[in-house]
mmCIF file of C-alpha atoms in Angstrom:
data_model
loop_
_atom_site.group_PDB
_atom_site.id
_atom_site.type_symbol
_atom_site.label_atom_id
_atom_site.label_comp_id
_atom_site.label_asym_id
_atom_site.label_seq_id
_atom_site.Cartn_x
_atom_site.Cartn_y
_atom_site.Cartn_z
ATOM 1 C CA GLY A 1 0.480 -0.178 0.059
ATOM 2 C CA ASN A 2 1.308 3.652 0.096
ATOM 3 C CA SER A 3 2.527 5.124 2.415
ATOM 4 C CA VAL A 4 4.605 8.379 3.433
ATOM 5 C CA THR A 5 7.997 8.178 6.298
ATOM 6 C CA GLN A 6 8.928 11.266 7.380
ATOM 7 C CA MET A 7 12.366 12.307 10.164
ATOM 8 C CA GLU A 8 10.674 12.378 13.295
ATOM 9 C CA GLY A 9 10.948 15.072 15.804
ATOM 10 C CA PRO A 10 11.463 17.637 17.124
ATOM 11 C CA VAL A 11 13.262 19.065 15.585
ATOM 12 C CA THR A 12 14.700 21.831 17.114
ATOM 13 C CA LEU A 13 16.605 25.278 15.312
ATOM 14 C CA SER A 14 17.667 28.450 15.937
ATOM 15 C CA GLU A 15 16.310 31.886 14.069
ATOM 16 C CA GLU A 16 18.301 31.767 10.703
ATOM 17 C CA ALA A 17 18.982 28.176 10.216
ATOM 18 C CA PHE A 18 18.194 26.368 7.318
ATOM 19 C CA LEU A 19 15.692 23.800 8.106
ATOM 20 C CA THR A 20 15.501 20.172 6.357
ATOM 21 C CA ILE A 21 12.807 17.805 6.757
ATOM 22 C CA ASN A 22 13.162 14.543 4.815
ATOM 23 C CA CYS A 23 10.579 12.764 3.512
ATOM 24 C CA THR A 24 9.791 9.841 1.090
ATOM 25 C CA TYR A 25 7.016 8.059 0.226
ATOM 26 C CA THR A 26 5.822 4.312 -1.414
ATOM 27 C CA ALA A 27 3.274 4.560 -4.182
ATOM 28 C CA THR A 28 1.410 3.015 -6.775
ATOM 29 C CA GLY A 29 0.665 5.129 -9.972
ATOM 30 C CA TYR A 30 1.764 8.960 -9.935
ATOM 31 C CA PRO A 31 0.897 10.582 -6.490
ATOM 32 C CA SER A 32 0.676 14.093 -6.737
ATOM 33 C CA LEU A 33 3.126 15.215 -2.728
ATOM 34 C CA PHE A 34 2.269 18.286 -0.234
ATOM 35 C CA TRP A 35 3.571 20.124 2.154
ATOM 36 C CA TYR A 36 1.003 20.410 5.380
ATOM 37 C CA VAL A 37 2.087 23.386 8.611
ATOM 38 C CA GLN A 38 -0.605 22.846 11.218
ATOM 39 C CA TYR A 39 -0.381 25.222 14.543
ATOM 40 C CA PRO A 40 -0.906 24.891 17.803
ATOM 41 C CA GLY A 41 -5.071 23.669 18.492
ATOM 42 C CA GLU A 42 -5.923 24.438 14.929
ATOM 43 C CA GLY A 43 -6.104 22.562 11.292
ATOM 44 C CA LEU A 44 -4.119 21.721 9.103
ATOM 45 C CA GLN A 45 -2.378 24.603 6.026
ATOM 46 C CA LEU A 46 -0.896 22.928 2.549
ATOM 47 C CA LEU A 47 2.212 25.069 2.292
ATOM 48 C CA LEU A 48 3.111 23.671 -1.213
ATOM 49 C CA LYS A 49 2.496 21.200 -3.469
ATOM 50 C CA ALA A 50 4.334 19.197 -6.660
ATOM 51 C CA THR A 51 2.291 17.080 -9.021
ATOM 52 C CA LYS A 52 5.409 15.316 -10.778
ATOM 53 C CA ALA A 53 7.958 14.418 -11.021
ATOM 54 C CA ASP A 54 11.218 16.984 -10.756
ATOM 55 C CA ASP A 55 8.374 19.559 -10.279
ATOM 56 C CA LYS A 56 9.400 22.267 -7.451
ATOM 57 C CA GLY A 57 6.593 23.863 -5.316
ATOM 58 C CA SER A 58 7.552 26.662 -2.867
ATOM 59 C CA ASN A 59 5.729 29.592 -0.767
ATOM 60 C CA LYS A 60 6.932 31.612 2.299
ATOM 61 C CA GLY A 61 10.303 30.305 1.611
ATOM 62 C CA PHE A 62 10.003 26.891 2.005
ATOM 63 C CA GLU A 63 11.120 24.674 -0.974
ATOM 64 C CA ALA A 64 10.580 20.882 -1.682
ATOM 65 C CA THR A 65 11.694 19.221 -5.206
ATOM 66 C CA TYR A 66 9.582 15.720 -6.494
ATOM 67 C CA ARG A 67 12.213 13.199 -6.777
ATOM 68 C CA LYS A 68 10.916 9.981 -8.635
ATOM 69 C CA GLU A 69 14.305 8.311 -8.759
ATOM 70 C CA THR A 70 14.679 8.769 -4.640
ATOM 71 C CA THR A 71 10.887 8.832 -4.376
ATOM 72 C CA SER A 72 11.455 12.186 -1.513
ATOM 73 C CA PHE A 73 10.183 14.940 -0.636
ATOM 74 C CA HIS A 74 12.191 17.002 1.737
ATOM 75 C CA LEU A 75 11.206 19.723 2.706
ATOM 76 C CA GLU A 76 13.868 22.796 2.877
ATOM 77 C CA LYS A 77 14.294 25.784 3.939
ATOM 78 C CA GLY A 78 17.016 28.705 4.047
ATOM 79 C CA SER A 79 16.861 30.886 7.068
ATOM 80 C CA VAL A 80 13.562 30.027 10.026
ATOM 81 C CA GLN A 81 12.257 32.160 11.665
ATOM 82 C CA VAL A 82 10.716 31.127 15.087
ATOM 83 C CA SER A 83 6.677 32.034 13.814
ATOM 84 C CA ASP A 84 7.901 28.946 10.926
ATOM 85 C CA SER A 85 7.515 26.817 14.512
ATOM 86 C CA ALA A 86 4.750 24.291 14.059
ATOM 87 C CA VAL A 87 3.910 21.242 13.013
ATOM 88 C CA TYR A 88 4.625 19.859 8.731
ATOM 89 C CA PHE A 89 3.503 16.975 7.299
ATOM 90 C CA CYS A 90 4.526 15.663 4.172
ATOM 91 C CA ALA A 91 1.389 14.069 1.934
ATOM 92 C CA LEU A 92 0.339 11.573 -1.441
ATOM 93 C CA LEU A 93 -3.060 11.124 -3.132
ATOM 94 C CA THR A 94 -2.946 9.155 -6.222
ATOM 95 C CA ASP A 95 -5.499 8.355 -8.812
ATOM 96 C CA SER A 96 -4.865 4.438 -7.892
ATOM 97 C CA TRP A 97 -5.903 5.561 -4.103
ATOM 98 C CA GLY A 98 -8.435 7.324 -4.503
ATOM 99 C CA LYS A 99 -7.564 9.185 -1.149
ATOM 100 C CA PHE A 100 -4.767 11.235 1.018
ATOM 101 C CA GLN A 101 -1.935 9.874 2.651
ATOM 102 C CA PHE A 102 0.264 12.024 4.939
ATOM 103 C CA GLY A 103 3.023 11.302 6.811
ATOM 104 C CA ALA A 104 3.285 11.271 11.182
ATOM 105 C CA GLY A 105 4.424 14.525 11.153
ATOM 106 C CA THR A 106 7.716 16.478 12.036
ATOM 107 C CA GLN A 107 7.945 18.623 15.305
ATOM 108 C CA VAL A 108 10.020 22.139 14.496
ATOM 109 C CA VAL A 109 10.797 24.640 17.704
ATOM 110 C CA VAL A 110 12.881 27.572 16.157
ATOM 111 C CA THR A 111 13.815 30.136 19.149
ATOM 112 C CA PRO A 112 14.440 33.079 19.258
ATOM 113 C CA ASP B 1 -15.145 33.139 2.409
ATOM 114 C CA GLY B 2 -15.180 29.373 1.203
ATOM 115 C CA GLY B 3 -13.993 26.993 3.765
ATOM 116 C CA ILE B 4 -14.838 24.277 6.223
ATOM 117 C CA THR B 5 -16.956 24.760 9.520
ATOM 118 C CA GLN B 6 -15.932 22.599 12.208
ATOM 119 C CA SER B 7 -18.478 22.422 15.061
ATOM 120 C CA PRO B 8 -17.339 22.563 18.793
ATOM 121 C CA LYS B 9 -14.025 23.421 19.057
ATOM 122 C CA TYR B 10 -14.035 21.877 22.125
ATOM 123 C CA LEU B 11 -16.682 18.795 23.491
ATOM 124 C CA PHE B 12 -16.891 16.620 26.431
ATOM 125 C CA ARG B 13 -18.461 13.285 26.651
ATOM 126 C CA LYS B 14 -19.638 11.226 29.414
ATOM 127 C CA GLU B 15 -18.411 7.787 28.643
ATOM 128 C CA GLY B 16 -21.611 5.940 27.529
ATOM 129 C CA GLN B 17 -22.305 8.673 24.943
ATOM 130 C CA ASN B 18 -22.758 9.051 21.575
ATOM 131 C CA VAL B 19 -21.520 12.612 20.425
ATOM 132 C CA THR B 20 -21.517 14.322 17.112
ATOM 133 C CA LEU B 21 -19.230 16.191 15.528
ATOM 134 C CA SER B 22 -20.325 18.630 12.567
ATOM 135 C CA CYS B 23 -18.486 19.087 9.478
ATOM 136 C CA GLU B 24 -19.910 21.454 7.220
ATOM 137 C CA GLN B 25 -17.533 23.433 3.783
ATOM 138 C CA ASN B 26 -18.343 25.758 1.642
ATOM 139 C CA LEU B 27 -16.561 24.721 -1.729
ATOM 140 C CA ASN B 28 -18.670 22.671 -3.843
ATOM 141 C CA HIS B 29 -16.009 20.076 -2.669
ATOM 142 C CA ASP B 30 -17.362 16.577 -3.606
ATOM 143 C CA ALA B 31 -15.228 14.715 -1.011
ATOM 144 C CA MET B 32 -15.063 14.877 1.924
ATOM 145 C CA TYR B 33 -12.404 13.575 4.952
ATOM 146 C CA TRP B 34 -12.698 12.862 8.920
ATOM 147 C CA TYR B 35 -9.551 11.910 10.736
ATOM 148 C CA ARG B 36 -8.274 11.797 14.068
ATOM 149 C CA GLN B 37 -4.801 13.040 15.303
ATOM 150 C CA ASP B 38 -3.659 11.723 19.096
ATOM 151 C CA PRO B 39 -0.435 13.058 20.221
ATOM 152 C CA GLY B 40 2.875 13.514 18.929
ATOM 153 C CA GLN B 41 0.587 11.040 15.987
ATOM 154 C CA GLY B 42 -0.117 12.080 12.281
ATOM 155 C CA LEU B 43 -3.384 11.873 11.147
ATOM 156 C CA ARG B 44 -5.394 8.622 10.775
ATOM 157 C CA LEU B 45 -8.450 8.596 8.594
ATOM 158 C CA ILE B 46 -11.725 7.573 9.948
ATOM 159 C CA TYR B 47 -13.997 7.177 7.065
ATOM 160 C CA TYR B 48 -14.308 9.199 3.943
ATOM 161 C CA SER B 49 -17.034 10.115 1.100
ATOM 162 C CA GLN B 50 -16.437 10.789 -2.599
ATOM 163 C CA ILE B 51 -20.328 11.096 -3.151
ATOM 164 C CA VAL B 52 -23.029 12.010 -1.885
ATOM 165 C CA ASN B 53 -24.861 9.186 0.360
ATOM 166 C CA ASP B 54 -21.892 7.443 -0.433
ATOM 167 C CA PHE B 55 -18.891 6.511 1.942
ATOM 168 C CA GLN B 56 -16.152 4.718 2.796
ATOM 169 C CA LYS B 57 -14.214 3.144 6.292
ATOM 170 C CA GLY B 58 -10.863 4.464 6.426
ATOM 171 C CA ASP B 59 -7.972 2.611 8.911
ATOM 172 C CA ILE B 60 -9.778 3.158 12.243
ATOM 173 C CA ALA B 61 -13.092 3.648 11.742
ATOM 174 C CA GLU B 62 -14.931 1.222 14.442
ATOM 175 C CA GLY B 63 -16.480 2.914 16.391
ATOM 176 C CA TYR B 64 -17.455 5.702 14.906
ATOM 177 C CA SER B 65 -19.937 6.153 11.575
ATOM 178 C CA VAL B 66 -20.936 8.395 9.516
ATOM 179 C CA SER B 67 -23.860 10.398 6.711
ATOM 180 C CA ARG B 68 -23.746 12.022 3.624
ATOM 181 C CA GLU B 69 -26.808 13.058 2.859
ATOM 182 C CA LYS B 70 -25.249 16.648 2.414
ATOM 183 C CA LYS B 71 -22.995 17.788 -0.256
ATOM 184 C CA GLU B 72 -22.197 19.935 1.913
ATOM 185 C CA SER B 73 -22.230 18.526 5.244
ATOM 186 C CA PHE B 74 -20.240 15.514 6.372
ATOM 187 C CA PRO B 75 -20.783 14.635 9.928
ATOM 188 C CA LEU B 76 -19.408 12.409 12.968
ATOM 189 C CA THR B 77 -20.755 10.928 15.282
ATOM 190 C CA VAL B 78 -18.711 8.237 18.938
ATOM 191 C CA THR B 79 -20.394 6.388 20.180
ATOM 192 C CA SER B 80 -19.521 4.421 22.980
ATOM 193 C CA ALA B 81 -18.963 1.402 21.128
ATOM 194 C CA GLN B 82 -15.174 3.569 20.107
ATOM 195 C CA LYS B 83 -12.740 2.510 23.484
ATOM 196 C CA ASN B 84 -10.333 5.457 23.247
ATOM 197 C CA PRO B 85 -12.268 8.740 21.813
ATOM 198 C CA THR B 86 -10.676 11.652 23.046
ATOM 199 C CA ALA B 87 -8.478 13.014 20.370
ATOM 200 C CA PHE B 88 -8.615 16.174 17.975
ATOM 201 C CA TYR B 89 -10.673 15.103 14.954
ATOM 202 C CA LEU B 90 -10.481 16.999 12.101
ATOM 203 C CA CYS B 91 -12.344 17.451 8.414
ATOM 204 C CA ALA B 92 -11.361 17.792 4.911
ATOM 205 C CA SER B 93 -12.627 18.260 1.759
ATOM 206 C CA SER B 94 -11.061 17.994 -1.748
ATOM 207 C CA LEU B 95 -11.958 18.676 -5.453
ATOM 208 C CA ASP B 96 -11.957 15.469 -5.566
ATOM 209 C CA ASN B 97 -10.181 12.681 -4.261
ATOM 210 C CA TRP B 98 -8.744 11.260 -7.121
ATOM 211 C CA GLY B 99 -7.860 14.167 -9.697
ATOM 212 C CA ILE B 100 -4.169 15.582 -9.518
ATOM 213 C CA ASN B 101 -4.626 18.700 -9.289
ATOM 214 C CA THR B 102 -6.827 18.573 -5.843
ATOM 215 C CA GLU B 103 -5.647 19.442 -2.775
ATOM 216 C CA ALA B 104 -7.664 18.798 1.252
ATOM 217 C CA PHE B 105 -8.901 21.859 2.885
ATOM 218 C CA PHE B 106 -9.099 21.137 6.523
ATOM 219 C CA GLY B 107 -11.654 22.649 9.292
ATOM 220 C CA GLN B 108 -9.291 24.169 12.666
ATOM 221 C CA GLY B 109 -10.979 21.346 14.105
ATOM 222 C CA THR B 110 -12.853 19.645 17.112
ATOM 223 C CA ARG B 111 -10.664 18.784 20.568
ATOM 224 C CA LEU B 112 -12.788 15.666 22.207
ATOM 225 C CA THR B 113 -11.752 14.732 25.672
ATOM 226 C CA VAL B 114 -14.274 12.558 27.938
ATOM 227 C CA VAL B 115 -14.430 12.714 31.588
#
């Protein structure tokens, strides 16, 4: 079946540090890939997405590239802020599965 | 503004009682989903619906029930058969559940506590 694996958290960083959150997937068909962010006590918000191999999704300084050869969709940001503290979820959607599959989430804590 | 509305934000239930969580969307989306989130864990799919009057069990459907009588609404009932219902519940919708350009939109969640 389909699955998404994310690096475990929490990831603790200082402000302006470089952030990477690893995400790898297993899927049949040709999945679309997503990163969602969840702030405390809230629902999930779409951060970025990519729908085919080699696509790069980007938003608010975050980037992720769809790598079919390594089945990965790692999230990166060059300089994090305290306001980036949240839980980040990697997810996939395939037409053969018919619903979203989420990773376990990675908590990111950015300190001043 | 279009979006998904979950209510209530906080819900307390006595053991042995059924409770219903509301989810309404005005995005004209066909597909709707219910997820459960426990501390330190990811999202687990409870039920999903692709179209009105149709729904399928997800990974952890036992102790839950749903209905989809209207496109806009997908209420979740947590029954007394659910042994550990205390959790954060998230409702989501998408334009369809297999188009490659779709994405899921989430409500703000309902925190259910059994007292």
